[in-house]
C-alpha positions as semicolon CSV with decimal commas, in nm:
position;residue;x (nm);y (nm);z (nm)
1;M;-0,169;0,744;0,173
2;I;-0,389;0,557;0,417
3;I;-0,723;0,718;0,508
4;K;-0,882;0,616;0,838
5;I;-1,261;0,607;0,804
6;S;-1,342;0,448;1,139
7;T;-1,180;0,223;1,395
8;N;-1,206;-0,079;1,164
9;D;-1,209;0,078;0,818
10;I;-0,926;0,225;0,618
11;I;-0,891;0,293;0,249
12;G;-0,583;0,351;0,038
13;I;-0,537;0,649;-0,190
14;R;-0,240;0,692;-0,423
15;V;-0,116;1,050;-0,469
16;Y;0,185;1,194;-0,651
17;P;0,292;1,508;-0,460
18;H;0,552;1,611;-0,721
19;H;0,335;1,557;-1,030
20;N;0,249;1,851;-1,259
21;D;-0,126;1,780;-1,272
22;V;-0,303;1,945;-0,979
23;G;-0,567;1,673;-0,931
24;I;-0,313;1,400;-0,865
25;R;-0,096;1,584;-0,611
26;R;-0,303;1,566;-0,294
27;V;-0,624;1,493;-0,110
28;W;-0,816;1,821;-0,094
29;E;-0,954;1,925;0,246
30;A;-1,281;2,039;0,087
31;G;-1,349;1,682;-0,032
32;C;-1,297;1,548;0,320
33;A;-1,525;1,817;0,462
34;L;-1,793;1,733;0,204
35;V;-1,783;1,363;0,301
36;E;-1,807;1,450;0,671
37;Y;-2,108;1,675;0,599
38;L;-2,297;1,438;0,366
39;T;-2,251;1,132;0,587
40;Q;-2,414;1,294;0,889
41;P;-2,757;1,141;0,960
42;Q;-2,938;1,472;0,905
43;H;-2,778;1,519;0,559
44;I;-2,746;1,170;0,410
45;H;-3,091;1,199;0,248
46;L;-2,944;1,459;0,011
47;I;-2,762;1,188;-0,189
48;Q;-2,902;0,856;-0,069
49;D;-3,047;0,655;-0,361
50;K;-2,940;0,931;-0,603
51;K;-2,690;0,956;-0,887
52;V;-2,391;1,165;-0,783
53;V;-2,151;1,339;-1,021
54;E;-1,821;1,468;-0,887
55;L;-1,654;1,717;-1,119
56;G;-1,279;1,747;-1,068
57;A;-1,262;1,439;-0,848
58;G;-0,881;1,431;-0,837
59;V;-0,764;1,119;-0,653
60;G;-1,127;1,008;-0,603
61;L;-1,147;1,007;-0,223
62;T;-1,479;1,191;-0,199
63;G;-1,657;0,975;-0,455
64;I;-1,516;0,652;-0,312
65;C;-1,630;0,742;0,040
66;L;-1,976;0,853;-0,070
67;A;-2,022;0,536;-0,278
68;G;-1,943;0,320;0,023
69;M;-2,112;0,514;0,300
70;C;-2,417;0,693;0,158
71;R;-2,603;0,426;-0,038
72;T;-2,593;0,631;-0,357
73;S;-2,741;0,465;-0,664
74;Q;-2,436;0,565;-0,872
75;V;-2,126;0,780;-0,840
76;H;-1,962;0,926;-1,151
77;M;-1,622;1,089;-1,100
78;T;-1,457;1,305;-1,363
79;D;-1,138;1,503;-1,409
80;Y;-0,953;1,666;-1,696
81;A;-0,603;1,518;-1,722
82;S;-0,549;1,159;-1,836
83;A;-0,288;1,094;-1,563
84;V;-0,538;1,204;-1,299
85;M;-0,809;0,978;-1,446
86;E;-0,573;0,679;-1,458
87;N;-0,475;0,733;-1,094
88;M;-0,840;0,779;-0,993
89;E;-0,932;0,452;-1,166
90;Y;-0,649;0,280;-0,976
91;N;-0,780;0,420;-0,645
92;V;-1,133;0,302;-0,726
93;R;-1,004;-0,049;-0,807
94;I;-0,800;-0,089;-0,488
95;N;-1,096;0,025;-0,275
96;E;-1,370;-0,169;-0,454
97;D;-1,387;-0,439;-0,184
98;W;-1,419;-0,174;0,090
99;V;-1,698;0,003;-0,099
100;N;-1,890;-0,324;-0,147
101;R;-1,845;-0,431;0,218
102;S;-1,951;-0,089;0,344
103;R;-2,259;-0,076;0,123
104;E;-2,365;-0,424;0,238
105;R;-2,317;-0,333;0,604
106;F;-2,529;-0,017;0,581
107;E;-2,794;-0,173;0,356
108;D;-2,836;-0,462;0,601
109;G;-2,881;-0,217;0,889
110;N;-2,565;-0,341;1,061
111;G;-2,371;-0,018;1,021
112;D;-2,387;0,279;1,253
113;M;-2,320;0,591;1,048
114;N;-2,245;0,800;1,358
115;E;-1,982;0,552;1,475
116;D;-1,820;0,499;1,136
117;V;-1,795;0,860;1,029
118;N;-1,628;1,036;1,317
119;S;-1,376;1,187;1,075
120;I;-1,165;1,117;0,773
121;K;-0,798;1,156;0,853
122;G;-0,495;1,120;0,630
123;M;-0,217;0,920;0,789
124;P;0,144;0,919;0,669
C-alpha cells in the first residue's frame, strides 16, 4: 500500500489482508485520524520533543508518520503477535529514509506542516 503524505511525499506500508493476526491486516482509520490531529500546528506541541509510545501499532503507520513529521524525541511501537512485529519492523526499515528526510526538513525550518499534512490517504 502506498500512503500519500503530501504532493511530494509518499511512504510504503506492507499489509496482509488475509492474515489471521488483526494488526497486520489493514491500516486503521483511527491511526490516520490521530496523525492528522497531532500534526496540526495547534496540536503538535503535545508530542514534539517527547517520547511517544504506541500500543497496538499494527503496521506502524501512525508511529512512522509521527516520527517523521512531529519532531518527537523517540517513538516506541509495540504489538502482541510476532508476525505483526516483524511486518512493523519491515515497514519502519523501508521508510527510514523518508523519516530522516522529513525530520531534517522540519528541523531546518524548510518544511511547512500545513502544506505537508493535508491528509493521509491510502492508494491502491
